[in-house]
Coordinates of C-alpha atoms and ligand atoms in Angstrom, one line a residue:
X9 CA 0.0 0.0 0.0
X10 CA 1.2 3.7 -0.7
X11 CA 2.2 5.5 2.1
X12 CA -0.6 8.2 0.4
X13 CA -3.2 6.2 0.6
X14 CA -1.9 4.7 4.0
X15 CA -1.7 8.1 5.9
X16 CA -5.2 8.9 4.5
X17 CA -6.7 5.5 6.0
X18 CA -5.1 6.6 9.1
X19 CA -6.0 10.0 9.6
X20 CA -9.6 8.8 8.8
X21 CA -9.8 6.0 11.1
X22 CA -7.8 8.7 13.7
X23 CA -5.2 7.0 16.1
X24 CA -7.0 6.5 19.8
X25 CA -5.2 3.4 20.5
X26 CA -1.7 5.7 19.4
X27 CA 0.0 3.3 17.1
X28 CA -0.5 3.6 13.3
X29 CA -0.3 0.7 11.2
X30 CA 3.5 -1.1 11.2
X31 CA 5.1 0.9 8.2
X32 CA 4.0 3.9 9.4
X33 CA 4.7 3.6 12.7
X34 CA 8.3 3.0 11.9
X35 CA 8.3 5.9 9.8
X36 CA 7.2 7.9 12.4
X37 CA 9.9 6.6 15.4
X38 CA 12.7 6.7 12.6
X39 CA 11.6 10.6 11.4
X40 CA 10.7 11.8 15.2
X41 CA 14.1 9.9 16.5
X42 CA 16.5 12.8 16.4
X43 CA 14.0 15.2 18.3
X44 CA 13.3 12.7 20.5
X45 CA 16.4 11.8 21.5
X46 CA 18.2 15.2 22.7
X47 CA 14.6 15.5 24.7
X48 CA 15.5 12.2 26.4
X49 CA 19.0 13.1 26.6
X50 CA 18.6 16.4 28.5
X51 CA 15.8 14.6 30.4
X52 CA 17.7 12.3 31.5
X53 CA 20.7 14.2 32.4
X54 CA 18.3 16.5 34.1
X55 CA 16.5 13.6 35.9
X56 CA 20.2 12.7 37.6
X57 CA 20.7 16.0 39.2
X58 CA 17.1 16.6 40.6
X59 CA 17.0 12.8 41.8
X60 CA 19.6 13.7 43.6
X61 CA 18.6 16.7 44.7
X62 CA 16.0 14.9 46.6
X63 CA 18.6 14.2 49.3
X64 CA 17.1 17.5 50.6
X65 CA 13.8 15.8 51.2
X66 CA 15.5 12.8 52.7
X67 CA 17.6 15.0 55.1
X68 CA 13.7 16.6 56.3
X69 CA 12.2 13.2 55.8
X70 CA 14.0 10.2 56.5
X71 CA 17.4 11.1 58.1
X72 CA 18.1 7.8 59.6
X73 CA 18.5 6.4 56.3
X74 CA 20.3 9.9 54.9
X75 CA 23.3 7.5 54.3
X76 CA 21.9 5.3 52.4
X77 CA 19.8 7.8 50.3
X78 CA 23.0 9.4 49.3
X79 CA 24.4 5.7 48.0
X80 CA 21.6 5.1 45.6
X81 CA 20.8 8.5 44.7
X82 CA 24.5 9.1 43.8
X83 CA 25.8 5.9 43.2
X84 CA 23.0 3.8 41.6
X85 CA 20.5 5.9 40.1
X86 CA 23.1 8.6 38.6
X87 CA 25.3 6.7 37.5
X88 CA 22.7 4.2 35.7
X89 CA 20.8 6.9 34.2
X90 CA 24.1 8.5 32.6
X91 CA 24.9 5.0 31.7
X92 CA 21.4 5.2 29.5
X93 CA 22.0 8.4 27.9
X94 CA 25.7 7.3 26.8
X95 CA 24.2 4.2 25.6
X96 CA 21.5 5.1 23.3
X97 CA 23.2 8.1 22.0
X98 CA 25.4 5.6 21.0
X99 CA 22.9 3.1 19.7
X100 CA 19.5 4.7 18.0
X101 CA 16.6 2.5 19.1
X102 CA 14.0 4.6 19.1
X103 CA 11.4 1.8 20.5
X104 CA 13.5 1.1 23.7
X105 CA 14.7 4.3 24.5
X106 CA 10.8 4.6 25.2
X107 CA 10.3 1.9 27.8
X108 CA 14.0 2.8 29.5
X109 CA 12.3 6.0 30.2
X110 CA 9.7 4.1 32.3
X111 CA 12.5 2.3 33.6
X112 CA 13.8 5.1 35.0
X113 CA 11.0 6.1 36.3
X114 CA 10.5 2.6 38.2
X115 CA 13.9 2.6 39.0
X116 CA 13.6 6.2 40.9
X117 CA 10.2 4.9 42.2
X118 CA 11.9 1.8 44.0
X119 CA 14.8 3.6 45.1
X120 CA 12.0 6.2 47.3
X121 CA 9.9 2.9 48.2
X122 CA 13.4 1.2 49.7
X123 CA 13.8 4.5 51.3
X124 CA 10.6 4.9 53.2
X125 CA 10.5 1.2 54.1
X126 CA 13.9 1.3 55.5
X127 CA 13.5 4.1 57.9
X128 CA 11.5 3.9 61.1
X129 CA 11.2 7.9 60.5
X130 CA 7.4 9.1 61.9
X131 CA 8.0 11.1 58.3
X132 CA 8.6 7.7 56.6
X133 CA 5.2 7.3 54.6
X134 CA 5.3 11.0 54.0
X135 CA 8.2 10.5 52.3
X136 CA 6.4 8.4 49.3
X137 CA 4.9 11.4 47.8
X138 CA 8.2 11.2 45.8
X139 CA 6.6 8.8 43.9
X140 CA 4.3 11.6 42.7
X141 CA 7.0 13.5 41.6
X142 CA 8.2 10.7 39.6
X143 CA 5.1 10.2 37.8
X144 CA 4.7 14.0 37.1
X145 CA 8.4 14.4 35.9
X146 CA 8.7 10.9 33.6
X147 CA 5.1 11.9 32.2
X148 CA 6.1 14.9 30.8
X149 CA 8.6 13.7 28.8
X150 CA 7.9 9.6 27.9
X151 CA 5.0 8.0 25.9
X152 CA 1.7 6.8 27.2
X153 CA 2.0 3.3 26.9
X154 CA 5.4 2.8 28.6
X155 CA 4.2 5.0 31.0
X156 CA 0.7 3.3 31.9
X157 CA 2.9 0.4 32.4
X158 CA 5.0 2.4 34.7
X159 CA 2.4 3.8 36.7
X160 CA 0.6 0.8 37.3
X161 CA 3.7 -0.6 38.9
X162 CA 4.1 2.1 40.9
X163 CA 0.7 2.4 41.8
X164 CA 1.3 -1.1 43.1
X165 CA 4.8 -0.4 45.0
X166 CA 3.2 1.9 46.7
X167 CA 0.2 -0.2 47.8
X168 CA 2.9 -2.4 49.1
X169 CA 4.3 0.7 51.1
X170 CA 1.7 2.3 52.9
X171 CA 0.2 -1.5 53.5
X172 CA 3.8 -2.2 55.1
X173 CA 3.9 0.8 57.3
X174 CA 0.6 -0.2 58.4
X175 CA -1.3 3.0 57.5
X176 CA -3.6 1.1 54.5
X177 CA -6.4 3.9 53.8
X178 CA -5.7 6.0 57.2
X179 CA -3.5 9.1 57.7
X180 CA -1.0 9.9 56.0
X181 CA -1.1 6.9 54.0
X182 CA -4.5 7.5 52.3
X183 CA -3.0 10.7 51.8
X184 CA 0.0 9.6 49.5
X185 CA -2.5 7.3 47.6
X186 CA -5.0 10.0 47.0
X187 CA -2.3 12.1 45.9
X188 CA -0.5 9.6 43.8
X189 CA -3.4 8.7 42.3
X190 CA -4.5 12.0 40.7
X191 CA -1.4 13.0 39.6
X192 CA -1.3 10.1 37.8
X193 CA -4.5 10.6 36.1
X194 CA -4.2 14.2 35.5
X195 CA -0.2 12.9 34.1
X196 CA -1.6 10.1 31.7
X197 CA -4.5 12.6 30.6
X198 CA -2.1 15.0 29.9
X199 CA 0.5 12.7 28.2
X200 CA -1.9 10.6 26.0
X201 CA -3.6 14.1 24.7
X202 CA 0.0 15.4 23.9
X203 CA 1.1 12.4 22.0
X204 CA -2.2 12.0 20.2
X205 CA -2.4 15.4 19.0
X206 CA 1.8 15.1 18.2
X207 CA 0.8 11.7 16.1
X208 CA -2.2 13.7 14.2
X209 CA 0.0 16.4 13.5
X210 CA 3.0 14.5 12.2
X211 CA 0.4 12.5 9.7
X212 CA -1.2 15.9 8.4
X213 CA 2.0 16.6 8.0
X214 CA 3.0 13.9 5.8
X215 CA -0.3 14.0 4.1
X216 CA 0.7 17.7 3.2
X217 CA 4.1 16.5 2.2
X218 CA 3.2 13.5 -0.2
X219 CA 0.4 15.7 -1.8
X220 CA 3.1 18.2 -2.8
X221 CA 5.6 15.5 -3.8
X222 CA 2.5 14.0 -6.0
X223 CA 2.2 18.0 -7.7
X224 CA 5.2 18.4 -7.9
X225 CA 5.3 15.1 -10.1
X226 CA 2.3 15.9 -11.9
X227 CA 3.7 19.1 -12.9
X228 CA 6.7 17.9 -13.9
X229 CA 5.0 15.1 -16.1
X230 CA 2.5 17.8 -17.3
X231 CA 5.7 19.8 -18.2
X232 CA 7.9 17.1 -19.5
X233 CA 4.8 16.2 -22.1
X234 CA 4.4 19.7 -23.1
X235 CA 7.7 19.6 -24.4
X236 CA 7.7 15.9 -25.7
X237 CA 6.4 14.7 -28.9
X238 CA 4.4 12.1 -27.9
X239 CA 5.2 9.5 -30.9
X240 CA 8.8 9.7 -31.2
X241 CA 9.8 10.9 -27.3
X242 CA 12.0 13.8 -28.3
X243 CA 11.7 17.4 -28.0
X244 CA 8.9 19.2 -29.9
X245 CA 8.9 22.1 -31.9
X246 CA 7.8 24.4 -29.1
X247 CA 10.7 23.1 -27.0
X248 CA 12.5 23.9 -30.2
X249 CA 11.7 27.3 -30.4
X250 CA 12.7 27.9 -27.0
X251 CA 16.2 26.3 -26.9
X252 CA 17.0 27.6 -30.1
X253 CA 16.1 31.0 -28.2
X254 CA 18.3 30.2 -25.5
X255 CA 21.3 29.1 -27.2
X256 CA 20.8 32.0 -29.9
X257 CA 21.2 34.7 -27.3
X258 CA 23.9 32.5 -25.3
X259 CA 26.0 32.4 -28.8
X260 CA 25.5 36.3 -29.3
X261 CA 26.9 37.0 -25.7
X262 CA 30.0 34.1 -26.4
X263 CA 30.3 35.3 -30.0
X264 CA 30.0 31.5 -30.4
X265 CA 28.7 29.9 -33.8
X266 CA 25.7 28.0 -33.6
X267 CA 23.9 25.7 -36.4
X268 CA 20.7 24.6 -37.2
X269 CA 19.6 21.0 -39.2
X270 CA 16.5 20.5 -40.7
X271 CA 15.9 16.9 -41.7
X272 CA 13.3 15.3 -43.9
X273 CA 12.3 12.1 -44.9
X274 CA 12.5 11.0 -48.7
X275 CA 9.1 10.0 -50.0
X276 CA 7.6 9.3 -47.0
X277 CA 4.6 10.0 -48.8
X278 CA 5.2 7.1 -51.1
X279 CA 6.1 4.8 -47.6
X280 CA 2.8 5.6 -45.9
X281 CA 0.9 4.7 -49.0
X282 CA 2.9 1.7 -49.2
X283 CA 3.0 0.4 -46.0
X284 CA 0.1 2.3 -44.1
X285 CA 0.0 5.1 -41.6
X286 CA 0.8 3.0 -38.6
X287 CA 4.2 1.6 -40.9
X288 CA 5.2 5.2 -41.0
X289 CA 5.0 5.8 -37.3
X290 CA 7.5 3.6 -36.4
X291 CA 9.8 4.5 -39.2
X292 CA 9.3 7.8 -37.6
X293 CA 10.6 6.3 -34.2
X294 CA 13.2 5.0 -35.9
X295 CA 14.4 7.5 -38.0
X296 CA 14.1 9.7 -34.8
X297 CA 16.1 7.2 -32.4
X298 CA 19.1 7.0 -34.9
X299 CA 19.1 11.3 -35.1
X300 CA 19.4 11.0 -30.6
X301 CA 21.8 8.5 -31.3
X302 CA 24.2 10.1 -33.5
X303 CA 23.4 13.6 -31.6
X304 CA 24.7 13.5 -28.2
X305 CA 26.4 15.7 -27.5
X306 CA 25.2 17.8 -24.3
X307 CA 24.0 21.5 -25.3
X308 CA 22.5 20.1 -28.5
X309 CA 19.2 19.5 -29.2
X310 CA 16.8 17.1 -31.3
X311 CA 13.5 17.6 -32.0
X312 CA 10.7 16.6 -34.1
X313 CA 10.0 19.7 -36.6
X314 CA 6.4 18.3 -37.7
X315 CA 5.4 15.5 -39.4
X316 CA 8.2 13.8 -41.2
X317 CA 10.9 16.6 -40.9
X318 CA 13.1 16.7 -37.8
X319 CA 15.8 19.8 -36.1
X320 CA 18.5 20.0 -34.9
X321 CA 20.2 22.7 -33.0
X322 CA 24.1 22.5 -32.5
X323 CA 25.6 24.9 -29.4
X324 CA 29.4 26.2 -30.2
X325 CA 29.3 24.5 -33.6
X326 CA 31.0 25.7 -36.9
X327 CA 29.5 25.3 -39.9
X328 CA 32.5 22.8 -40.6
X329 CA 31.2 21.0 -37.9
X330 CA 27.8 21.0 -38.6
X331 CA 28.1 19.2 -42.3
X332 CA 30.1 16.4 -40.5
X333 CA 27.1 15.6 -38.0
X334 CA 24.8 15.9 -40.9
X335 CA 26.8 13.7 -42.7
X336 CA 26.5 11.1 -40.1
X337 CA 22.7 11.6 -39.1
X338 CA 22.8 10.5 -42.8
X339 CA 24.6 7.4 -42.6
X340 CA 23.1 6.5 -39.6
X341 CA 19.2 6.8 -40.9
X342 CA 20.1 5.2 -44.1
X343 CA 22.1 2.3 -41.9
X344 CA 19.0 2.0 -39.4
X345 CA 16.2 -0.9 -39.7
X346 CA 13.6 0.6 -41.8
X347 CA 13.4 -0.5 -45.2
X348 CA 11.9 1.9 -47.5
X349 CA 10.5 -0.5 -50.6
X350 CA 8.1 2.5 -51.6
X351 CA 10.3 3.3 -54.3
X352 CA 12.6 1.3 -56.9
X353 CA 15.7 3.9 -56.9
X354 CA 15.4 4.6 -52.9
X355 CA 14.5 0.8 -51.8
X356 CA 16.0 -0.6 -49.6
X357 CA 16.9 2.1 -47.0
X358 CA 14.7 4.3 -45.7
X359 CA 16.9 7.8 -46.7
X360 CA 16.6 11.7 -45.5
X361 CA 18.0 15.4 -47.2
X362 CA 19.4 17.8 -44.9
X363 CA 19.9 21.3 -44.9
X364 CA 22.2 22.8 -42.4
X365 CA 23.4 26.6 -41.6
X366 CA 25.5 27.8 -39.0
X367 CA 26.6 31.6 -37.9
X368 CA 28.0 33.9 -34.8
X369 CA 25.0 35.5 -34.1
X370 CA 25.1 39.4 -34.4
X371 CA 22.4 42.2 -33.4
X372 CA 19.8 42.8 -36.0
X373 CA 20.0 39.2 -36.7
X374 CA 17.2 36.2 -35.4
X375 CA 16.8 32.5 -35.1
X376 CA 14.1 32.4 -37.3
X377 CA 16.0 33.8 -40.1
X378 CA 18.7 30.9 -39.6
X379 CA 16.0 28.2 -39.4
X380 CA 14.8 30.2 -42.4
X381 CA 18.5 29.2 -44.2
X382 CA 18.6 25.7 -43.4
X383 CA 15.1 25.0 -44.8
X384 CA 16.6 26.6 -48.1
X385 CA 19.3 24.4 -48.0
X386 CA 17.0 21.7 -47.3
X387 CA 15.0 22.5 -49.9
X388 CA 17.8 22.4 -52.4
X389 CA 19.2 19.0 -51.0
X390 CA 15.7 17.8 -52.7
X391 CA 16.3 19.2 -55.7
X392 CA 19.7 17.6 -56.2
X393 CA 18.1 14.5 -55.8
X394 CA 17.5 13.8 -51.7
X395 CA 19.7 11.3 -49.5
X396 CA 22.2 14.5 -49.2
X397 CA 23.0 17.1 -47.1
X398 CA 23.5 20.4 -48.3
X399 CA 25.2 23.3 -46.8
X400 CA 24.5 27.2 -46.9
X401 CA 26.8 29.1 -48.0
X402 CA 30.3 30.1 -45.7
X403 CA 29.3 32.1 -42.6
X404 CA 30.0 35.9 -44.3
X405 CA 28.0 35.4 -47.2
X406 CA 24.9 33.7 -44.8
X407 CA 25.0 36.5 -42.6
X408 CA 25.0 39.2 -45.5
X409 CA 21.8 37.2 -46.8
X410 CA 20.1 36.9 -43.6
X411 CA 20.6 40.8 -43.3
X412 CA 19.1 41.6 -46.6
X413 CA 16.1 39.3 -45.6
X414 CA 15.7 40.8 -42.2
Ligands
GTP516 N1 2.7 7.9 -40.5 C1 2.8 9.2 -40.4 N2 2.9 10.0 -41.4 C2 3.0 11.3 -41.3 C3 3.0 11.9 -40.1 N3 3.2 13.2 -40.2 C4 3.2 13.4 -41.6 N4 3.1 12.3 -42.2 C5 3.1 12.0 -43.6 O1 4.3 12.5 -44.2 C6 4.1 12.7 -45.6 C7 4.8 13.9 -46.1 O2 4.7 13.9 -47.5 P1 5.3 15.0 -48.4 O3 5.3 16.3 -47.6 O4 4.6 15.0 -49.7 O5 6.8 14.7 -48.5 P2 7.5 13.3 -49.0 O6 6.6 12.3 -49.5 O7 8.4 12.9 -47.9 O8 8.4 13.8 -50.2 P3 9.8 14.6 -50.1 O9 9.8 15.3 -48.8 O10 9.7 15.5 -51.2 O11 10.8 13.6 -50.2 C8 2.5 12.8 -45.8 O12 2.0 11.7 -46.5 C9 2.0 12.8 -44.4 O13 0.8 12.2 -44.2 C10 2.9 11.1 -38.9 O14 2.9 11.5 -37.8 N5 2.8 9.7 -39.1

């Protein structure tokens, strides 16, 4: 399925359960992974200094166990949490980077539980609103399913506590739980609303982004075909008219020569009537694939010039030049697959008559006028009896006639 149609299906069915379907779903971890990473980094570095920080509420709290807080504050939970931030900077698995968030979480959760149980401080089950800091702080920052998972344990650890110090749903106790409990309501709310609206964004966003990558296709297609001739695949005449433009006023500001073919097919007349209209279309592919592959040169340009004539336009090309390509766009059409058989003196080959004319564009001078020139030539490689090519005259003389005409 495309991912087009697949975002579409998503966005319409919406996302309550937050998982899209599996390709998506990886798309999104692997596009949101960079983000989510230097979040989790800096959360986690962060999470090291203000678990430790909680010494401050041990020292008030608990201080018979201030020791001991100190070990695994400093010691254990530091140290392991740094330990997680080094590691999946240095491995990108966006998937469990998720859940060791709620194992951090746990982990700072048991640490305050081992705490409270340990001391025989009146302030001990006090002490286990920690856990609602916990929950506040890993919520903010981790997904909703890891953290459901994590708050359910802790939920239950903390059951365990107050049940241990004896104050089940009485005093402080049924405080702590009460407390607990609606942060972590009011945290899950919170968290499953951020990451559902984040998921809806990031598929409109896609949705956006492969409908412009489909226009942008479409125009280029639309583009590309209003510049192709659709039988034979290379440029058309309007293309044409526009390179020959371009490379007309490039030549006048290089005072570089340019040239212009204009090729014809012999008799096709005669070849249609012979071998039918659909015959003569694929001798016009053929024809047209042996002018793109004898004129390759980048900066030049083949095109088909209507019906059975074909252009070309040379870039930085000498008239000298031009009769040698000419000569072998020749060769090459009379050497290429289609037999003619239309006609006893030009069976078997299927044969063509250029005219070519090439000049340093000057001011007062146009592109039409040298297009204008090779057709004369053209016209007069006809007369001498076709499968030719014919040349205007040398560059002075063309110009001087190209003025008078102008
Ligand atoms: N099959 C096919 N024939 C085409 C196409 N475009 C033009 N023609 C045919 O090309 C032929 C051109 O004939 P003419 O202009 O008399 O020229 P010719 O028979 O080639 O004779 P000379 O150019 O003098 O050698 C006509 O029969 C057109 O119908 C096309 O797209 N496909």
């Amino acid at each position: 399925m495309d991912t087009s149609k697949l975002v579409t299906d998503t966005l319409a069915r919406g996302c309550a359960w937050l998982v899209f379907p599996a390709p998506l779903e990886q798309r999104f971890l692997r596009d949101g992974a960079a983000q989510r990473l230097l979040l989790l980094q800096v959360a986690g570095l962060g999470s090291a200094v203000f678990f430790a920080g909680m010494v401050l509420a041990d020292y008030f709290m608990i201080p018979d166990q201030l020791s001991l807080a100190v070990i695994l504050r400093a010691c254990v939970y530091g140290p392991i949490c740094l330990l997680g931030v080094w590691f999946f900077t240095r491995y990108h698995w966006p998937r469990l980077i998720e859940w060791a968030v709620a194992g951090a979480g746990l982990l700072a959760a048991g640490i305050s539980i081992v705490l409270s149980l340990s001391s025989g401080s009146p302030l001990a089950v006090a002490h286990l609103v920690i856990l609602s800091v916990v929950v506040v702080y890993a919520t903010l920052i981790g997904r909703f399913w890891p953290m459901l998972v994590m708050c359910v344990l802790i939920a239950a650890g903390h059951a365990y506590a107050v049940h241990q110090h004896g104050q089940w749903l009485n005093g402080l106790g049924l405080a702590t739980t009460l407390l607990l409990l609606s942060s972590m309501v009011f945290a899950l709310y919170g968290n499953y609303t951020l990451e559902h609206s984040d998921r809806q964004v990031y598929l409109l966003d896609l949705q956006e982004s492969s409908l412009q990558a489909e226009l942008t296709a479409a125009n280029d297609a639309l583009a590309l075909s209003a510049r192709t001739d659709p039988l034979t695949g290379l440029a058309n005449r309007r293309h044409f008219d526009d390179f020959l433009a371009q490379v007309w006023a490039h030549s006048q500001a290089q005072r570089s020569s340019l040239a212009v073919l204009l090729i014809d097919i012999d008799h096709f007349k005669r070849y249609n009537d012979q071998h039918g209209h659909q015959a003569g279309d694929r001798c016009l592919c053929e024809v047209a694939q042996a002018l793109a592959g004898t004129v390759r040169k980048t900066g030049d340009l083949v095109a088909r010039w209507g019906g059975e004539e074909f252009a070309v336009v040379m870039s930085h090309a000498s008239r000298e030049m031009a009769q040698v390509m000419a000569q072998r766009v020749v060769d090459a059409v009379r050497q290429c697959a289609a037999p003619h058989g239309g006609l006893a003196t030009t069976a078997p080959p299927v044969t063509v008559s250029i005219g070519v004319a090439a000049l340093t564009p000057w001011h007062g001078e146009t592109a039409q006028a040298l297009v204008q020139a090779a057709d004369t030539a053209l016209y007069e490689a006809k007369a001498r009896g076709r499968d030719q090519v014919v040349c205007t005259p040398r560059e002075g003389l063309l110009q001087a006639r190209i003025k008078v005409r102008a």
